[in-house]
PDB file of C-alpha atoms in Angstrom:
ATOM      1  CA  MET A 913      99.368 151.331 140.838  1.00 48.00           C
ATOM      2  CA  LYS A 914     100.343 148.040 142.470  1.00 40.00           C
ATOM      3  CA  LYS A 915      98.976 146.084 139.488  1.00 41.00           C
ATOM      4  CA  ILE A 916     100.989 148.214 137.081  1.00 47.00           C
ATOM      5  CA  LEU A 917     104.186 147.568 139.083  1.00 42.00           C
ATOM      6  CA  ILE A 918     103.624 143.790 139.036  1.00 38.00           C
ATOM      7  CA  LEU A 919     102.985 143.789 135.284  1.00 38.00           C
ATOM      8  CA  THR A 920     106.146 145.842 134.741  1.00 48.00           C
ATOM      9  CA  ILE A 921     108.271 143.331 136.708  1.00 39.00           C
ATOM     10  CA  ILE A 922     106.814 140.377 134.751  1.00 37.00           C
ATOM     11  CA  LEU A 923     107.509 142.152 131.472  1.00 40.00           C
ATOM     12  CA  CYS A 924     111.117 142.830 132.503  1.00 47.00           C
ATOM     13  CA  PHE A 925     111.710 139.149 133.265  1.00 39.00           C
ATOM     14  CA  ALA A 926     110.152 138.158 129.947  1.00 43.00           C
ATOM     15  CA  LEU A 927     112.403 140.554 128.021  1.00 46.00           C
ATOM     16  CA  THR A 928     115.622 139.702 129.895  1.00 43.00           C
ATOM     17  CA  PRO A 929     116.834 137.039 127.351  1.00 42.00           C
ATOM     18  CA  LEU A 930     116.358 139.513 124.510  1.00 39.00           C
ATOM     19  CA  MET A 931     118.109 142.305 126.406  1.00 39.00           C
ATOM     20  CA  VAL A 932     121.109 140.143 127.281  1.00 37.00           C
ATOM     21  CA  ASN A 933     121.511 138.868 123.711  1.00 39.00           C
ATOM     22  CA  THR A 934     123.397 141.490 121.699  1.00 36.00           C
ATOM     23  CA  SER A 935     121.643 140.524 118.466  1.00 35.00           C
ATOM     24  CA  GLY A 936     118.202 141.075 119.953  1.00 34.00           C
ATOM     25  CA  PHE A 937     117.140 137.439 119.378  1.00 32.00           C
ATOM     26  CA  VAL A 938     117.434 134.251 121.428  1.00 33.00           C
ATOM     27  CA  GLN A 939     120.104 132.164 119.724  1.00 38.00           C
ATOM     28  CA  PRO A 940     120.035 128.345 119.686  1.00 40.00           C
ATOM     29  CA  ASN A 941     122.729 126.487 121.602  1.00 42.00           C
ATOM     30  CA  GLU A 942     125.495 126.205 119.017  1.00 52.00           C
ATOM     31  CA  GLU A 943     127.306 123.600 121.140  1.00 69.00           C
ATOM     32  CA  GLU A 944     124.519 121.035 120.796  1.00 91.00           C
ATOM     33  CA  VAL A 945     125.583 117.892 118.935  1.00 94.00           C
ATOM     34  CA  ARG A 946     123.233 116.721 116.199  1.00 95.00           C
ATOM     35  CA  ILE A 947     123.316 113.456 114.265  1.00 97.00           C
ATOM     36  CA  PHE A 948     121.471 112.262 111.167  1.00 97.00           C
ATOM     37  CA  VAL A 949     121.313 108.849 109.465  1.00 98.00           C
ATOM     38  CA  ILE A 950     120.122 109.016 105.853  1.00 98.00           C
ATOM     39  CA  GLY A 951     119.230 105.864 103.927  1.00 97.00           C
ATOM     40  CA  PRO A 952     116.502 103.325 103.102  1.00 96.00           C
ATOM     41  CA  LYS A 953     113.811 102.573 105.684  1.00 96.00           C
ATOM     42  CA  VAL A 954     113.009  99.242 104.010  1.00 95.00           C
ATOM     43  CA  LEU A 955     115.561  96.621 102.920  1.00 95.00           C
ATOM     44  CA  GLY A 956     115.307  93.147 101.451  1.00 94.00           C
ATOM     45  CA  ALA A 957     116.583  90.260 103.554  1.00 94.00           C
ATOM     46  CA  GLY A 958     120.289  89.729 102.865  1.00 93.00           C
ATOM     47  CA  GLN A 959     120.648  92.965 100.887  1.00 93.00           C
ATOM     48  CA  ARG A 960     123.292  95.669 101.279  1.00 94.00           C
ATOM     49  CA  ALA A 961     122.621  99.404 101.192  1.00 96.00           C
ATOM     50  CA  GLU A 962     124.592 102.607 101.653  1.00 97.00           C
ATOM     51  CA  TYR A 963     123.812 105.062 104.463  1.00 98.00           C
ATOM     52  CA  GLN A 964     125.045 108.600 105.078  1.00 98.00           C
ATOM     53  CA  ILE A 965     125.892 109.548 108.669  1.00 97.00           C
ATOM     54  CA  VAL A 966     126.203 113.247 109.495  1.00 97.00           C
ATOM     55  CA  VAL A 967     127.464 114.614 112.830  1.00 96.00           C
ATOM     56  CA  THR A 968     127.370 118.385 113.416  1.00 95.00           C
ATOM     57  CA  GLY A 969     127.604 120.901 116.251  1.00 94.00           C
ATOM     58  CA  GLY A 970     129.606 120.768 119.437  1.00 93.00           C
ATOM     59  CA  LEU A 971     133.336 121.231 119.895  1.00 91.00           C
ATOM     60  CA  GLY A 972     134.152 119.601 116.573  1.00 92.00           C
ATOM     61  CA  GLU A 973     132.965 122.752 114.811  1.00 92.00           C
ATOM     62  CA  ALA A 974     135.857 124.690 116.355  1.00 88.00           C
ATOM     63  CA  GLY A 975     138.699 122.731 114.793  1.00 89.00           C
ATOM     64  CA  GLY A 976     137.977 119.463 116.588  1.00 92.00           C
ATOM     65  CA  GLU A 977     136.903 116.138 115.129  1.00 94.00           C
ATOM     66  CA  PHE A 978     133.750 114.106 114.593  1.00 96.00           C
ATOM     67  CA  THR A 979     133.415 110.356 115.081  1.00 96.00           C
ATOM     68  CA  TYR A 980     130.647 107.795 115.437  1.00 97.00           C
ATOM     69  CA  GLU A 981     129.979 104.358 116.882  1.00 97.00           C
ATOM     70  CA  SER A 982     127.156 102.003 115.912  1.00 97.00           C
ATOM     71  CA  GLU A 983     125.144  99.059 117.176  1.00 97.00           C
ATOM     72  CA  ILE A 984     122.444  96.904 115.559  1.00 98.00           C
ATOM     73  CA  ARG A 985     119.604  95.288 117.492  1.00 97.00           C
ATOM     74  CA  GLY A 986     117.413  92.482 116.181  1.00 97.00           C
ATOM     75  CA  VAL A 987     117.298  88.685 115.967  1.00 95.00           C
ATOM     76  CA  ASN A 988     119.634  86.291 114.141  1.00 93.00           C
ATOM     77  CA  LEU A 989     122.123  89.017 113.245  1.00 95.00           C
ATOM     78  CA  THR A 990     125.014  86.712 112.316  1.00 89.00           C
ATOM     79  CA  ALA A 991     125.432  88.194 108.824  1.00 87.00           C
ATOM     80  CA  THR A 992     124.349  91.705 109.811  1.00 94.00           C
ATOM     81  CA  ALA A 993     126.821  94.565 110.083  1.00 95.00           C
ATOM     82  CA  LEU A 994     127.371  98.260 109.489  1.00 97.00           C
ATOM     83  CA  GLU A 995     130.760  98.762 107.854  1.00 97.00           C
ATOM     84  CA  PRO A 996     132.631 100.573 109.217  1.00 96.00           C
ATOM     85  CA  ALA A 997     130.973 100.137 112.619  1.00 95.00           C
ATOM     86  CA  THR A 998     132.999 103.086 113.920  1.00 94.00           C
ATOM     87  CA  ASP A 999     134.837 105.817 112.040  1.00 93.00           C
ATOM     88  CA  ASN A1000     136.783 109.010 112.694  1.00 88.00           C
ATOM     89  CA  SER A1001     137.826 109.795 109.129  1.00 83.00           C
ATOM     90  CA  GLY A1002     134.718 111.660 108.013  1.00 76.00           C
ATOM     91  CA  GLU A1003     135.593 115.099 106.654  1.00 78.00           C
ATOM     92  CA  GLY A1004     133.511 117.757 108.381  1.00 85.00           C
ATOM     93  CA  GLY A1005     131.359 115.132 110.118  1.00 94.00           C
ATOM     94  CA  PHE A1006     130.168 113.401 106.936  1.00 96.00           C
ATOM     95  CA  PHE A1007     130.488 109.599 106.798  1.00 97.00           C
ATOM     96  CA  THR A1008     129.424 106.815 104.439  1.00 96.00           C
ATOM     97  CA  ALA A1009     128.727 103.291 105.703  1.00 97.00           C
ATOM     98  CA  THR A1010     127.270 100.101 104.225  1.00 98.00           C
ATOM     99  CA  LEU A1011     124.624  98.080 106.040  1.00 98.00           C
ATOM    100  CA  SER A1012     124.307  94.336 105.413  1.00 97.00           C
ATOM    101  CA  ALA A1013     120.735  93.355 106.280  1.00 97.00           C
ATOM    102  CA  PRO A1014     119.907  90.170 108.213  1.00 96.00           C
ATOM    103  CA  ASN A1015     118.630  87.144 106.301  1.00 94.00           C
ATOM    104  CA  GLU A1016     115.380  87.050 108.268  1.00 94.00           C
ATOM    105  CA  ALA A1017     112.402  89.395 107.845  1.00 95.00           C
ATOM    106  CA  GLN A1018     112.001  91.641 110.904  1.00 96.00           C
ATOM    107  CA  GLU A1019     112.414  95.204 112.110  1.00 97.00           C
ATOM    108  CA  ILE A1020     115.918  96.100 113.259  1.00 98.00           C
ATOM    109  CA  GLU A1021     117.238  99.120 115.107  1.00 98.00           C
ATOM    110  CA  LEU A1022     120.373 100.855 113.872  1.00 98.00           C
ATOM    111  CA  ILE A1023     121.747 102.841 116.803  1.00 98.00           C
ATOM    112  CA  VAL A1024     124.403 105.415 115.970  1.00 98.00           C
ATOM    113  CA  ARG A1025     126.189 107.606 118.509  1.00 97.00           C
ATOM    114  CA  GLY A1026     127.920 110.675 117.129  1.00 96.00           C
ATOM    115  CA  PHE A1027     130.824 112.322 118.962  1.00 96.00           C
ATOM    116  CA  SER A1028     132.053 115.905 118.666  1.00 95.00           C
ATOM    117  CA  SER A1029     135.446 116.359 120.343  1.00 93.00           C
ATOM    118  CA  LYS A1030     138.343 118.743 120.867  1.00 92.00           C
ATOM    119  CA  ASP A1031     141.366 118.715 123.186  1.00 92.00           C
ATOM    120  CA  GLY A1032     140.226 115.554 124.968  1.00 90.00           C
ATOM    121  CA  ILE A1033     136.741 116.923 125.696  1.00 92.00           C
ATOM    122  CA  SER A1034     133.849 115.181 123.958  1.00 92.00           C
ATOM    123  CA  ASP A1035     130.087 115.409 123.721  1.00 94.00           C
ATOM    124  CA  SER A1036     127.764 112.914 122.043  1.00 95.00           C
ATOM    125  CA  LYS A1037     124.260 112.359 120.734  1.00 96.00           C
ATOM    126  CA  ASP A1038     122.433 109.116 119.891  1.00 96.00           C
ATOM    127  CA  ILE A1039     119.955 108.365 117.138  1.00 97.00           C
ATOM    128  CA  VAL A1040     117.882 105.231 116.572  1.00 98.00           C
ATOM    129  CA  LYS A1041     116.829 104.417 113.006  1.00 98.00           C
ATOM    130  CA  LYS A1042     114.266 101.649 112.614  1.00 97.00           C
ATOM    131  CA  ILE A1043     114.657  99.644 109.408  1.00 98.00           C
ATOM    132  CA  LYS A1044     112.112  97.130 108.174  1.00 97.00           C
ATOM    133  CA  ILE A1045     113.559  93.955 106.644  1.00 97.00           C
ATOM    134  CA  ILE A1046     111.234  92.191 104.195  1.00 96.00           C
ATOM    135  CA  GLU A1047     111.446  89.227 101.855  1.00 94.00           C
ATOM    136  CA  PRO A1048     112.158  90.625  98.372  1.00 94.00           C
ATOM    137  CA  TYR A1049     110.778  89.283  95.104  1.00 93.00           C
ATOM    138  CA  ARG A1050     113.673  87.563  93.344  1.00 92.00           C
ATOM    139  CA  LEU A1051     114.194  87.562  89.581  1.00 93.00           C
ATOM    140  CA  THR A1052     116.398  84.669  88.464  1.00 94.00           C
ATOM    141  CA  ALA A1053     117.779  83.876  85.011  1.00 95.00           C
ATOM    142  CA  SER A1054     120.723  82.167  83.321  1.00 96.00           C
ATOM    143  CA  ILE A1055     123.083  83.802  80.849  1.00 96.00           C
ATOM    144  CA  SER A1056     125.488  81.950  78.590  1.00 96.00           C
ATOM    145  CA  ASN A1057     128.335  82.860  76.288  1.00 94.00           C
ATOM    146  CA  GLY A1058     127.874  81.209  72.899  1.00 92.00           C
ATOM    147  CA  GLY A1059     130.413  83.456  71.211  1.00 91.00           C
ATOM    148  CA  GLU A1060     133.999  82.831  70.169  1.00 91.00           C
ATOM    149  CA  VAL A1061     135.725  85.001  72.785  1.00 93.00           C
ATOM    150  CA  ASP A1062     135.595  85.563  76.511  1.00 94.00           C
ATOM    151  CA  VAL A1063     133.506  88.592  77.474  1.00 94.00           C
ATOM    152  CA  GLN A1064     134.167  91.094  80.245  1.00 93.00           C
ATOM    153  CA  ASP A1065     132.051  93.745  81.977  1.00 93.00           C
ATOM    154  CA  ILE A1066     128.590  92.530  80.992  1.00 94.00           C
ATOM    155  CA  THR A1067     125.881  94.974  82.083  1.00 95.00           C
ATOM    156  CA  ILE A1068     122.477  93.524  82.987  1.00 96.00           C
ATOM    157  CA  ARG A1069     119.433  95.695  83.705  1.00 96.00           C
ATOM    158  CA  TYR A1070     116.270  94.548  85.417  1.00 97.00           C
ATOM    159  CA  TYR A1071     112.869  96.188  84.997  1.00 97.00           C
ATOM    160  CA  ILE A1072     109.456  95.752  86.622  1.00 96.00           C
ATOM    161  CA  ASN A1073     106.634  97.230  84.541  1.00 96.00           C
ATOM    162  CA  GLY A1074     109.156  99.405  82.705  1.00 95.00           C
ATOM    163  CA  GLU A1075     110.903 100.766  85.805  1.00 96.00           C
ATOM    164  CA  VAL A1076     114.559  99.937  86.446  1.00 96.00           C
ATOM    165  CA  ILE A1077     114.917  98.135  89.783  1.00 94.00           C
ATOM    166  CA  GLU A1078     118.559  97.069  89.580  1.00 94.00           C
ATOM    167  CA  GLN A1079     121.638  97.153  87.376  1.00 95.00           C
ATOM    168  CA  GLN A1080     124.497  94.671  87.646  1.00 94.00           C
ATOM    169  CA  THR A1081     127.873  94.274  85.987  1.00 94.00           C
ATOM    170  CA  LEU A1082     129.186  90.754  85.515  1.00 93.00           C
ATOM    171  CA  GLY A1083     132.968  90.965  85.409  1.00 93.00           C
ATOM    172  CA  TYR A1084     133.728  87.930  83.228  1.00 94.00           C
ATOM    173  CA  LEU A1085     132.020  85.144  81.261  1.00 95.00           C
ATOM    174  CA  GLY A1086     134.140  82.598  79.416  1.00 95.00           C
ATOM    175  CA  ILE A1087     133.367  80.791  76.150  1.00 94.00           C
ATOM    176  CA  ASP A1088     130.514  78.262  76.602  1.00 95.00           C
ATOM    177  CA  GLU A1089     130.177  79.334  80.235  1.00 96.00           C
ATOM    178  CA  THR A1090     126.727  79.667  81.834  1.00 96.00           C
ATOM    179  CA  ARG A1091     125.988  81.595  84.981  1.00 95.00           C
ATOM    180  CA  THR A1092     122.882  82.294  87.074  1.00 96.00           C
ATOM    181  CA  VAL A1093     122.048  85.916  87.822  1.00 95.00           C
ATOM    182  CA  VAL A1094     119.648  87.157  90.499  1.00 93.00           C
ATOM    183  CA  ALA A1095     118.062  90.546  91.138  1.00 94.00           C
ATOM    184  CA  ASN A1096     115.928  91.584  94.104  1.00 92.00           C
ATOM    185  CA  TRP A1097     112.788  93.685  93.872  1.00 94.00           C
ATOM    186  CA  THR A1098     112.283  95.131  97.327  1.00 93.00           C
ATOM    187  CA  VAL A1099     108.805  96.556  97.685  1.00 91.00           C
ATOM    188  CA  GLU A1100     106.513  96.647 100.678  1.00 89.00           C
ATOM    189  CA  ASN A1101     102.857  95.704 100.140  1.00 88.00           C
ATOM    190  CA  PRO A1102     102.785  95.818  96.308  1.00 90.00           C
ATOM    191  CA  GLU A1103      99.441  96.200  94.588  1.00 92.00           C
ATOM    192  CA  PRO A1104      97.893  92.872  93.568  1.00 93.00           C
ATOM    193  CA  GLY A1105      97.809  92.199  89.831  1.00 94.00           C
ATOM    194  CA  ARG A1106      99.916  91.343  86.787  1.00 95.00           C
ATOM    195  CA  TYR A1107     103.571  92.375  86.567  1.00 96.00           C
ATOM    196  CA  VAL A1108     106.062  92.134  83.702  1.00 96.00           C
ATOM    197  CA  ALA A1109     109.726  91.575  84.496  1.00 96.00           C
ATOM    198  CA  ARG A1110     112.201  92.479  81.763  1.00 96.00           C
ATOM    199  CA  MET A1111     115.860  91.460  81.944  1.00 96.00           C
ATOM    200  CA  GLU A1112     118.203  92.974  79.392  1.00 96.00           C
ATOM    201  CA  ILE A1113     121.863  92.377  78.528  1.00 94.00           C
ATOM    202  CA  ASP A1114     123.440  95.671  77.490  1.00 88.00           C
ATOM    203  CA  THR A1115     126.377  94.081  75.653  1.00 81.00           C
ATOM    204  CA  GLU A1116     125.837  93.664  71.905  1.00 78.00           C
ATOM    205  CA  ASP A1117     127.393  91.275  69.359  1.00 78.00           C
ATOM    206  CA  THR A1118     129.260  89.186  71.909  1.00 85.00           C
ATOM    207  CA  GLY A1119     127.187  85.996  71.841  1.00 90.00           C
ATOM    208  CA  VAL A1120     126.054  86.503  75.438  1.00 94.00           C
ATOM    209  CA  VAL A1121     122.330  85.731  75.735  1.00 93.00           C
ATOM    210  CA  PHE A1122     119.765  84.617  78.254  1.00 94.00           C
ATOM    211  CA  THR A1123     119.544  80.833  78.147  1.00 93.00           C
ATOM    212  CA  GLU A1124     115.769  80.936  78.636  1.00 93.00           C
ATOM    213  CA  SER A1125     115.052  83.195  75.632  1.00 94.00           C
ATOM    214  CA  GLY A1126     118.103  82.747  73.391  1.00 94.00           C
ATOM    215  CA  SER A1127     118.420  86.521  73.070  1.00 94.00           C
ATOM    216  CA  ARG A1128     119.649  89.552  74.989  1.00 95.00           C
ATOM    217  CA  VAL A1129     116.149  90.169  76.360  1.00 96.00           C
ATOM    218  CA  TYR A1130     114.166  87.888  78.637  1.00 95.00           C
ATOM    219  CA  LEU A1131     110.555  88.669  79.612  1.00 95.00           C
ATOM    220  CA  ARG A1132     108.621  87.074  82.436  1.00 93.00           C
ATOM    221  CA  GLU A1133     105.127  87.623  83.772  1.00 93.00           C
ATOM    222  CA  PHE A1134     104.057  87.037  87.329  1.00 91.00           C
ATOM    223  CA  TYR A1135     101.019  87.770  89.434  1.00 92.00           C
ATOM    224  CA  ILE A1136     100.665  89.025  92.971  1.00 89.00           C
ATOM    225  CA  GLU A1137      97.489  87.733  94.516  1.00 88.00           C
ATOM    226  CA  LYS A1138      95.342  89.766  96.857  1.00 80.00           C
ATOM    227  CA  GLU A1139      95.769  88.600 100.412  1.00 68.00           C
ATOM    228  CA  GLU A1140      92.640  87.070 101.848  1.00 60.00           C
ATOM    229  CA  SER A1141      91.350  89.029 104.803  1.00 51.00           C
ATOM    230  CA  SER A1142      90.742  87.110 108.015  1.00 46.00           C
ATOM    231  CA  TRP A1143      87.991  89.568 108.975  1.00 52.00           C
ATOM    232  CA  PRO A1144      84.994  87.525 107.614  1.00 53.00           C
ATOM    233  CA  TRP A1145      86.132  84.459 109.551  1.00 53.00           C
ATOM    234  CA  THR A1146      86.648  86.523 112.690  1.00 54.00           C
ATOM    235  CA  LEU A1147      83.186  88.056 112.325  1.00 53.00           C
ATOM    236  CA  SER A1148      81.596  84.619 111.827  1.00 56.00           C
ATOM    237  CA  ILE A1149      83.257  83.286 114.967  1.00 64.00           C
ATOM    238  CA  ILE A1150      82.084  86.309 116.988  1.00 64.00           C
ATOM    239  CA  VAL A1151      78.499  85.841 115.736  1.00 58.00           C
ATOM    240  CA  LEU A1152      78.606  82.105 116.508  1.00 61.00           C
ATOM    241  CA  ILE A1153      79.890  82.660 120.044  1.00 71.00           C
ATOM    242  CA  GLY A1154      77.229  85.320 120.588  1.00 62.00           C
ATOM    243  CA  ALA A1155      74.510  82.927 119.392  1.00 59.00           C
ATOM    244  CA  ILE A1156      75.729  80.175 121.733  1.00 68.00           C
ATOM    245  CA  ILE A1157      75.821  82.525 124.726  1.00 70.00           C
ATOM    246  CA  GLY A1158      72.352  83.831 123.871  1.00 60.00           C
ATOM    247  CA  SER A1159      70.935  80.312 123.573  1.00 64.00           C
ATOM    248  CA  LEU A1160      72.427  79.264 126.906  1.00 61.00           C
ATOM    249  CA  TYR A1161      70.978  82.359 128.534  1.00 59.00           C
ATOM    250  CA  MET A1162      67.476  81.635 127.169  1.00 64.00           C
ATOM    251  CA  LEU A1163      67.662  77.978 128.256  1.00 57.00           C
ATOM    252  CA  ARG A1164      68.752  78.982 131.734  1.00 65.00           C
ATOM    253  CA  LYS A1165      66.023  81.607 131.946  1.00 62.00           C
ATOM    254  CA  SER A1166      63.435  78.982 130.940  1.00 65.00           C
ATOM    255  CA  GLY A1167      64.672  76.606 133.635  1.00 63.00           C
ATOM    256  CA  TYR A1168      66.116  73.980 131.308  1.00 60.00           C
ATOM    257  CA  ILE A1169      69.638  74.392 132.722  1.00 62.00           C
TER     258      ILE A1169
END
């Protein structure tokens, strides 16, 4: 009888949250602030990319407002910034910001603190997004205007093995003017082998061509070599050290040293 009473008490405590909740289920804390940062995890050095910042929950859901503040941690961050670094204009807690990556390969931390506020009362939540900065492969070419008129809004597309990696619009190119264009291919640990880069001017009958090819299309081949592993050298050194230690041990055991 005593055992039954104890089990009944334990069961009552276990069911208390369900009994108190009118819906019959334990509801999550609707006041909890949540923050999300959506965007690339890998960026090329010196590149710019767009990130979405979302702040939800808390007092802002009840007619208040959402804001955020940001900080970037890394080395040599002179040219690095999230713009805007702080914002309170996001409708419904949705924000868009642009990150300018540092010019040096590294891993940076983008720290964003989201605020949910109403009537002078505020709650916040932090998130840390780690972003890897790598050296991109750069495609460089020259375009020139050999036509009889100035040309505006020149679209240039860049492909690697048939896949579009970037599209640019050059606002203006005067008669007989030549300009260098650059595109970045940001890829982490690409497969070794042969690659074909295709650059294409999407503006016909204007006289604008690639200087290198004399036409609106410029093809280049390049190779990515397989990185030599340091493991064989490391293994050889380990074997050599082991042989030396073994020889010294045998000499000492024989009384020579």
